[in-house]
Short mmCIF file of C-alpha atoms in Angstrom, two decimals:
data_model
loop_
_atom_site.label_atom_id
_atom_site.label_comp_id
_atom_site.label_asym_id
_atom_site.label_seq_id
_atom_site.Cartn_x
_atom_site.Cartn_y
_atom_site.Cartn_z
CA MET A 1 -38.88 -38.41 -103.10
CA THR A 2 -36.95 -35.28 -104.04
CA ARG A 3 -36.05 -32.60 -101.51
CA TYR A 4 -37.40 -29.27 -102.78
CA ILE A 5 -35.92 -25.96 -101.60
CA ASP A 6 -37.72 -22.84 -102.81
CA VAL A 7 -36.65 -19.25 -102.17
CA PRO A 8 -38.38 -18.86 -98.77
CA ALA A 9 -36.91 -22.19 -97.62
CA LEU A 10 -33.38 -21.19 -98.68
CA ALA A 11 -33.78 -17.85 -96.91
CA ARG A 12 -34.84 -19.70 -93.73
CA LEU A 13 -31.82 -21.97 -94.06
CA VAL A 14 -29.42 -19.03 -94.35
CA ASN A 15 -31.06 -17.13 -91.49
CA ARG A 16 -30.98 -20.20 -89.23
CA LYS A 17 -27.28 -20.71 -89.89
CA GLY A 18 -26.31 -17.05 -90.29
CA LEU A 19 -24.92 -15.71 -93.56
CA PRO A 20 -21.27 -15.51 -92.37
CA THR A 21 -21.45 -19.15 -91.26
CA CYS A 22 -22.95 -20.21 -94.60
CA LEU A 23 -20.23 -18.36 -96.49
CA GLY A 24 -17.48 -19.99 -94.46
CA GLU A 25 -18.95 -23.48 -94.61
CA MET A 26 -19.75 -23.28 -98.30
CA ALA A 27 -16.22 -22.07 -99.02
CA GLU A 28 -14.93 -25.20 -97.29
CA TYR A 29 -17.22 -27.43 -99.39
CA ILE A 30 -15.87 -25.69 -102.51
CA ARG A 31 -12.27 -26.15 -101.35
CA GLN A 32 -12.88 -29.85 -100.69
CA ASP A 33 -14.32 -30.35 -104.17
CA TYR A 34 -11.49 -28.48 -105.91
CA LEU A 35 -9.15 -30.89 -104.14
CA ARG A 36 -11.05 -33.68 -105.97
CA TRP A 37 -10.69 -31.96 -109.36
CA HIS A 38 -9.83 -35.10 -111.31
CA ALA A 39 -12.87 -36.96 -109.93
CA PHE A 40 -15.25 -34.75 -111.93
CA GLU A 41 -16.55 -34.98 -115.48
CA LYS A 42 -16.23 -31.38 -116.69
CA CYS A 43 -17.17 -29.24 -119.67
CA PRO A 44 -17.68 -25.55 -120.44
CA ARG A 45 -21.23 -24.42 -119.78
CA LEU A 46 -23.79 -24.46 -122.58
CA ALA A 47 -24.94 -20.96 -123.47
CA ASN A 48 -27.74 -19.44 -125.53
CA HIS A 49 -26.91 -15.79 -126.27
CA SER A 50 -29.33 -13.06 -127.27
CA PRO A 51 -28.80 -9.32 -127.78
CA ASP A 52 -29.92 -8.56 -124.22
CA GLY A 53 -28.48 -11.47 -122.27
CA VAL A 54 -27.61 -15.12 -121.97
CA ILE A 55 -29.20 -18.32 -120.64
CA GLU A 56 -26.78 -21.05 -119.57
CA LEU A 57 -26.83 -24.63 -118.40
CA MET A 58 -23.95 -25.69 -116.14
CA PRO A 59 -23.50 -29.47 -115.71
CA VAL A 60 -20.86 -31.44 -113.79
CA SER A 61 -20.71 -34.85 -112.12
CA ASP A 62 -18.55 -37.23 -110.17
CA ALA A 63 -19.10 -40.94 -109.47
CA SER A 64 -21.86 -40.18 -106.95
CA LEU A 65 -23.80 -37.08 -107.94
CA TYR A 66 -24.78 -35.27 -111.14
CA ALA A 67 -25.41 -31.53 -110.78
CA PHE A 68 -26.67 -28.85 -113.08
CA LYS A 69 -27.69 -25.22 -112.83
CA TYR A 70 -29.93 -23.17 -115.11
CA VAL A 71 -28.92 -19.51 -114.93
CA ASN A 72 -29.51 -16.36 -116.93
CA GLY A 73 -27.76 -12.99 -117.16
CA HIS A 74 -29.88 -10.11 -118.48
CA PRO A 75 -28.49 -6.72 -117.33
CA LYS A 76 -31.51 -4.77 -118.62
CA ASN A 77 -33.94 -6.77 -116.48
CA THR A 78 -33.79 -4.31 -113.60
CA HIS A 79 -35.58 -1.72 -115.77
CA ASP A 80 -38.55 -4.12 -115.83
CA GLY A 81 -38.43 -4.96 -112.14
CA LEU A 82 -36.70 -8.30 -112.72
CA LEU A 83 -33.45 -9.70 -111.37
CA THR A 84 -30.40 -9.62 -113.64
CA VAL A 85 -29.52 -13.18 -112.59
CA MET A 86 -32.05 -15.95 -111.83
CA ALA A 87 -31.22 -19.61 -111.31
CA PHE A 88 -32.32 -23.03 -110.15
CA GLY A 89 -30.44 -26.31 -109.92
CA ALA A 90 -30.63 -30.01 -109.19
CA LEU A 91 -28.66 -32.95 -107.85
CA GLY A 92 -29.18 -36.47 -109.13
CA ASP A 93 -27.97 -39.83 -107.89
CA VAL A 94 -25.52 -41.19 -110.48
CA ASP A 95 -26.24 -44.85 -109.72
CA THR A 96 -29.97 -44.62 -110.38
CA GLY A 97 -30.58 -41.22 -112.00
CA THR A 98 -33.01 -40.32 -109.23
CA PRO A 99 -33.25 -36.56 -108.60
CA VAL A 100 -32.44 -36.02 -104.93
CA LEU A 101 -32.59 -32.21 -104.80
CA LEU A 102 -34.37 -29.46 -106.72
CA SER A 103 -33.40 -26.05 -105.41
CA GLU A 104 -33.57 -22.34 -106.03
CA MET A 105 -30.10 -21.06 -106.93
CA THR A 106 -30.42 -17.30 -107.29
CA LEU A 107 -29.64 -16.62 -103.64
CA THR A 108 -27.45 -19.71 -103.48
CA THR A 109 -25.37 -18.53 -106.46
CA ALA A 110 -24.76 -15.17 -104.79
CA ILE A 111 -23.47 -16.97 -101.70
CA ARG A 112 -21.32 -19.48 -103.62
CA THR A 113 -19.83 -16.74 -105.85
CA ALA A 114 -18.81 -14.67 -102.84
CA ALA A 115 -17.51 -17.73 -101.02
CA THR A 116 -15.40 -18.68 -104.04
CA SER A 117 -14.03 -15.13 -104.35
CA ALA A 118 -12.96 -15.02 -100.72
CA LEU A 119 -11.55 -18.55 -100.87
CA ALA A 120 -9.41 -17.62 -103.88
CA ALA A 121 -8.22 -14.46 -102.16
CA ARG A 122 -6.93 -16.55 -99.25
CA TYR A 123 -4.40 -18.00 -101.70
CA LEU A 124 -3.80 -14.92 -103.86
CA ALA A 125 -4.05 -11.75 -101.78
CA ARG A 126 -1.12 -10.35 -99.83
CA GLU A 127 -0.87 -11.47 -96.25
CA GLY A 128 -2.42 -8.90 -93.95
CA SER A 129 -4.78 -7.46 -96.59
CA ARG A 130 -7.41 -5.31 -94.89
CA SER A 131 -8.89 -2.98 -97.53
CA MET A 132 -10.97 -3.67 -100.62
CA ALA A 133 -12.47 -1.60 -103.40
CA LEU A 134 -15.86 -2.95 -104.49
CA ILE A 135 -16.78 -1.74 -107.97
CA GLY A 136 -20.37 -2.50 -108.94
CA ASN A 137 -22.83 -2.42 -106.06
CA GLY A 138 -25.72 -4.50 -107.32
CA SER A 139 -27.20 -7.75 -106.02
CA GLN A 140 -23.88 -9.57 -105.55
CA SER A 141 -22.07 -6.81 -103.69
CA GLU A 142 -23.31 -7.39 -100.13
CA PHE A 143 -22.30 -11.03 -100.31
CA GLN A 144 -18.82 -10.15 -101.56
CA ALA A 145 -18.27 -7.61 -98.78
CA ILE A 146 -19.47 -9.97 -96.03
CA ALA A 147 -17.46 -12.89 -97.43
CA PHE A 148 -14.21 -10.93 -97.51
CA HIS A 149 -14.88 -9.54 -94.05
CA THR A 150 -15.68 -13.00 -92.65
CA LEU A 151 -13.05 -15.11 -94.39
CA LEU A 152 -10.16 -12.63 -94.77
CA GLY A 153 -10.70 -10.00 -92.11
CA ILE A 154 -11.25 -7.15 -94.57
CA ASP A 155 -12.41 -4.22 -92.47
CA GLU A 156 -12.38 -1.33 -94.95
CA VAL A 157 -14.45 -1.33 -98.15
CA ARG A 158 -14.60 1.54 -100.64
CA LEU A 159 -17.76 1.43 -102.74
CA PHE A 160 -18.37 2.70 -106.25
CA ASP A 161 -21.20 2.32 -108.72
CA ILE A 162 -22.28 4.59 -111.57
CA ASP A 163 -25.66 4.52 -109.79
CA ARG A 164 -24.96 6.12 -106.41
CA ALA A 165 -28.28 4.81 -105.11
CA ALA A 166 -26.85 1.29 -105.48
CA SER A 167 -23.89 2.23 -103.27
CA GLU A 168 -26.21 3.78 -100.71
CA LYS A 169 -28.33 0.61 -100.75
CA LEU A 170 -25.20 -1.48 -100.16
CA ALA A 171 -24.04 0.75 -97.30
CA ALA A 172 -27.48 0.55 -95.66
CA ASN A 173 -27.57 -3.24 -95.98
CA LEU A 174 -24.14 -3.53 -94.37
CA ALA A 175 -25.10 -1.40 -91.38
CA GLY A 176 -25.41 -4.61 -89.37
CA TYR A 177 -21.64 -5.10 -89.68
CA PRO A 178 -20.28 -2.21 -87.62
CA GLN A 179 -16.71 -3.59 -87.84
CA LEU A 180 -16.75 -2.74 -91.56
CA LYS A 181 -15.61 0.77 -92.38
CA LEU A 182 -17.48 1.84 -95.53
CA ALA A 183 -16.84 4.80 -97.82
CA ILE A 184 -18.68 5.70 -101.03
CA ALA A 185 -16.19 6.89 -103.63
CA THR A 186 -16.88 9.34 -106.43
CA SER A 187 -14.89 7.39 -109.03
CA VAL A 188 -13.33 4.02 -109.68
CA ALA A 189 -9.87 5.52 -109.33
CA GLU A 190 -10.69 6.96 -105.91
CA ALA A 191 -12.09 3.64 -104.70
CA VAL A 192 -9.12 1.63 -105.96
CA ARG A 193 -6.32 3.89 -104.76
CA GLY A 194 -4.30 2.09 -102.06
CA ALA A 195 -6.63 -0.92 -101.85
CA ASP A 196 -5.18 -4.36 -101.11
CA ILE A 197 -7.96 -6.11 -103.06
CA VAL A 198 -10.11 -4.84 -105.92
CA THR A 199 -13.37 -6.65 -106.70
CA THR A 200 -15.22 -5.81 -109.90
CA VAL A 201 -18.75 -7.13 -110.18
CA THR A 202 -20.46 -5.04 -112.86
CA ALA A 203 -23.34 -6.21 -115.02
CA ASP A 204 -23.16 -4.63 -118.48
CA LYS A 205 -22.78 -7.11 -121.33
CA ALA A 206 -19.96 -5.20 -123.04
CA TYR A 207 -16.22 -4.96 -123.47
CA ALA A 208 -15.80 -2.48 -120.64
CA THR A 209 -12.71 -0.94 -119.09
CA ILE A 210 -13.64 -0.67 -115.43
CA LEU A 211 -10.00 -0.89 -114.38
CA SER A 212 -7.22 0.74 -116.42
CA PRO A 213 -3.46 0.14 -116.01
CA GLU A 214 -2.65 3.37 -114.18
CA MET A 215 -5.01 2.35 -111.34
CA ILE A 216 -3.14 -0.86 -110.57
CA GLU A 217 -0.54 -0.80 -107.80
CA PRO A 218 2.11 -3.42 -106.99
CA GLY A 219 0.82 -6.22 -104.79
CA MET A 220 -2.87 -5.74 -105.52
CA HIS A 221 -5.15 -8.74 -105.85
CA LEU A 222 -7.85 -8.31 -108.49
CA ASN A 223 -11.06 -10.30 -108.14
CA ALA A 224 -12.75 -9.95 -111.55
CA VAL A 225 -16.27 -11.36 -111.22
CA GLY A 226 -18.41 -9.42 -113.70
CA GLY A 227 -16.78 -10.52 -116.96
CA ASP A 228 -18.49 -13.88 -117.37
CA CYS A 229 -19.60 -14.35 -120.97
CA PRO A 230 -18.27 -13.73 -124.49
CA GLY A 231 -18.07 -10.03 -125.25
CA LYS A 232 -18.18 -9.05 -121.57
CA THR A 233 -15.02 -7.92 -119.77
CA GLU A 234 -14.06 -5.41 -117.07
CA LEU A 235 -10.26 -5.04 -117.21
CA HIS A 236 -7.99 -3.34 -119.72
CA ARG A 237 -6.04 -5.93 -121.69
CA ASP A 238 -2.68 -4.63 -120.43
CA ILE A 239 -3.67 -5.48 -116.84
CA VAL A 240 -4.55 -9.05 -117.79
CA GLU A 241 -1.30 -9.47 -119.72
CA ARG A 242 0.86 -8.35 -116.80
CA ALA A 243 -0.93 -10.05 -113.90
CA ARG A 244 -0.53 -13.59 -112.60
CA VAL A 245 -3.83 -15.02 -113.84
CA ILE A 246 -5.70 -17.76 -111.99
CA VAL A 247 -8.80 -19.25 -113.64
CA GLU A 248 -11.34 -21.87 -112.62
CA TYR A 249 -11.50 -23.97 -115.80
CA GLU A 250 -9.37 -22.74 -118.67
CA PRO A 251 -11.52 -24.04 -121.58
CA GLN A 252 -14.47 -22.05 -120.21
CA SER A 253 -12.45 -18.99 -119.17
CA ARG A 254 -10.93 -18.67 -122.66
CA ILE A 255 -14.46 -18.15 -123.96
CA GLU A 256 -15.94 -16.02 -121.18
CA GLY A 257 -13.29 -14.57 -118.89
CA GLU A 258 -10.94 -11.62 -119.00
CA ILE A 259 -8.49 -13.85 -120.87
CA GLN A 260 -10.84 -13.89 -123.89
CA GLN A 261 -8.90 -10.73 -124.77
CA LEU A 262 -5.59 -12.63 -124.97
CA PRO A 263 -4.06 -15.23 -127.31
CA ALA A 264 -5.08 -18.84 -126.69
CA ASP A 265 -1.62 -19.67 -125.36
CA SER A 266 -1.37 -16.85 -122.82
CA PRO A 267 -0.17 -18.16 -119.44
CA THR A 268 -2.77 -19.12 -116.83
CA THR A 269 -2.98 -21.37 -113.79
CA GLU A 270 -6.12 -23.25 -112.82
CA PHE A 271 -7.37 -22.73 -109.28
CA TRP A 272 -7.36 -26.43 -108.36
CA GLN A 273 -3.57 -26.44 -108.84
CA VAL A 274 -3.22 -23.64 -106.30
CA VAL A 275 -5.56 -25.34 -103.82
CA GLU A 276 -3.69 -28.64 -103.97
CA GLY A 277 -0.32 -26.89 -103.76
CA SER A 278 1.11 -27.96 -107.11
CA ALA A 279 1.26 -24.31 -108.24
CA ALA A 280 1.86 -21.10 -106.36
CA GLY A 281 -0.89 -18.57 -105.92
CA ARG A 282 0.99 -15.37 -105.20
CA GLU A 283 4.72 -15.62 -105.94
CA ASN A 284 5.85 -12.42 -104.18
CA ALA A 285 4.44 -9.46 -102.31
CA ALA A 286 4.75 -7.06 -105.25
CA GLN A 287 3.03 -9.30 -107.77
CA VAL A 288 -0.41 -8.35 -109.11
CA THR A 289 -2.67 -11.40 -108.97
CA LEU A 290 -5.91 -11.79 -110.91
CA PHE A 291 -8.66 -14.26 -110.14
CA ASP A 292 -10.43 -14.33 -113.51
CA SER A 293 -13.66 -15.73 -112.12
CA VAL A 294 -16.51 -16.66 -114.43
CA GLY A 295 -18.16 -19.20 -112.11
CA PHE A 296 -17.73 -22.91 -112.68
CA ALA A 297 -20.10 -25.85 -112.27
CA ILE A 298 -18.03 -27.53 -109.55
CA GLU A 299 -18.84 -24.55 -107.31
CA ASP A 300 -22.55 -25.14 -107.96
CA TYR A 301 -22.09 -28.84 -107.21
CA SER A 302 -20.51 -27.84 -103.89
CA ALA A 303 -23.27 -25.33 -103.15
CA LEU A 304 -26.05 -27.81 -103.89
CA ARG A 305 -24.31 -30.47 -101.81
CA TYR A 306 -24.07 -27.99 -98.94
CA VAL A 307 -27.73 -26.93 -99.26
CA LEU A 308 -28.89 -30.55 -99.23
CA ASP A 309 -26.80 -31.43 -96.17
CA VAL A 310 -27.96 -28.39 -94.19
CA ALA A 311 -31.60 -28.73 -95.30
CA LYS A 312 -31.66 -32.31 -94.02
CA ALA A 313 -29.93 -31.39 -90.77
CA LEU A 314 -32.33 -28.52 -90.08
CA ASP A 315 -35.41 -30.21 -91.62
CA ILE A 316 -35.93 -27.39 -94.10
CA GLY A 317 -37.78 -27.76 -97.40
CA GLU A 318 -40.23 -30.45 -98.42
CA ASP A 319 -40.13 -33.80 -100.16
CA ILE A 320 -42.02 -33.74 -103.45
CA ALA A 321 -43.03 -36.38 -106.01
CA LEU A 322 -40.93 -34.98 -108.85
CA VAL A 323 -40.75 -38.42 -110.49
CA PRO A 324 -43.23 -41.31 -110.19
CA GLU A 325 -42.96 -43.98 -107.51
CA LEU A 326 -44.73 -47.12 -108.73
CA ALA A 327 -45.58 -50.51 -107.27
CA ASN A 328 -44.68 -51.92 -110.69
CA PRO A 329 -41.91 -49.80 -112.26
CA LYS A 330 -42.81 -51.21 -115.69
CA ASP A 331 -46.38 -49.89 -115.45
CA LEU A 332 -46.16 -46.11 -115.85
CA PHE A 333 -49.68 -46.14 -117.31
CA ALA A 334 -50.98 -47.04 -113.85
CA LEU A 335 -50.68 -43.37 -112.93
CA LEU A 336 -53.50 -42.58 -115.36
CA ARG A 337 -55.96 -45.26 -114.27
CA PRO A 338 -57.52 -43.29 -111.39
CA VAL A 339 -57.99 -40.34 -113.75
CA ALA A 340 -59.64 -42.56 -116.38
CA ALA A 341 -61.92 -44.12 -113.78
CA GLU A 342 -62.91 -40.69 -112.47
CA ARG A 343 -63.75 -39.46 -115.96
CA LYS A 344 -65.89 -42.54 -116.59
CA ALA A 345 -67.75 -42.02 -113.33
CA ASN A 346 -68.35 -38.33 -114.13
CA ALA A 347 -69.64 -39.21 -117.59
CA ALA A 348 -72.15 -41.61 -116.07
#
């Protein structure tokens, strides 16, 4: 049988554990899997682009589990009452091919993206960082703010979105975190000024300049999340050229990340190298660091592994017959015999 986790079940799981706990525990699962980088079969995600968005398939596997995620990105969807990002995913047993988990991944992706951002900032942000500018206040923004508050101790967040209602929504949703000091800025420049960390998580599928060079101060850590497909960026090229750039998986980031603006031989460091200690994250307090995050399948593998473990521990979700279970595995036709017999009886 396959464990099935739909949206209500995943919401129950998160509420039972608490979102801050889920963020912290999922970040640790992600860290553990990045430490096993060479154990995974990896490839850039497979993408189908259209004028209004993209649909992607993100596969990865190790010797035990095969994982994939189906995910879209359609910024105009909100005008039709639909989510910009929707996703589901699965885990399969490598030895037999049996699907062991089928799960929603829209909410899960929001949690894993924020957990990855905060995990990376542990290695890249200046010690003692306490303030963050959060540019783009859509569906991902609450998770980013709570993750940075929980994992790094960020206690001041300046909010900016071209839609002020989105910032007001974010502020209202974060009212349950009174330790967080929130301020809605009137411009990107105002939000960024003096911030230790700047997170950009905008949705438009365009070469955008959300951050320009004059906004960047020595020692800032930039967490660029929104630029995640070809033709979609958030940072001025000069910023990317001057920063210490950390990516998840360079072959994918060259296609989709901020570094798509740069030559193919521009210097980058992959995150697994920083996690294992073979490369430095931040080299000095004045350095500008950039986590050019596009989302990578290992993070989804970690998230699905976490969801399965917690769902079993808390007895959440249901077991479904996603694939046949047969007395004789060579007799698939046996599944149709009761139907044929029923039709014959009805005809009589």
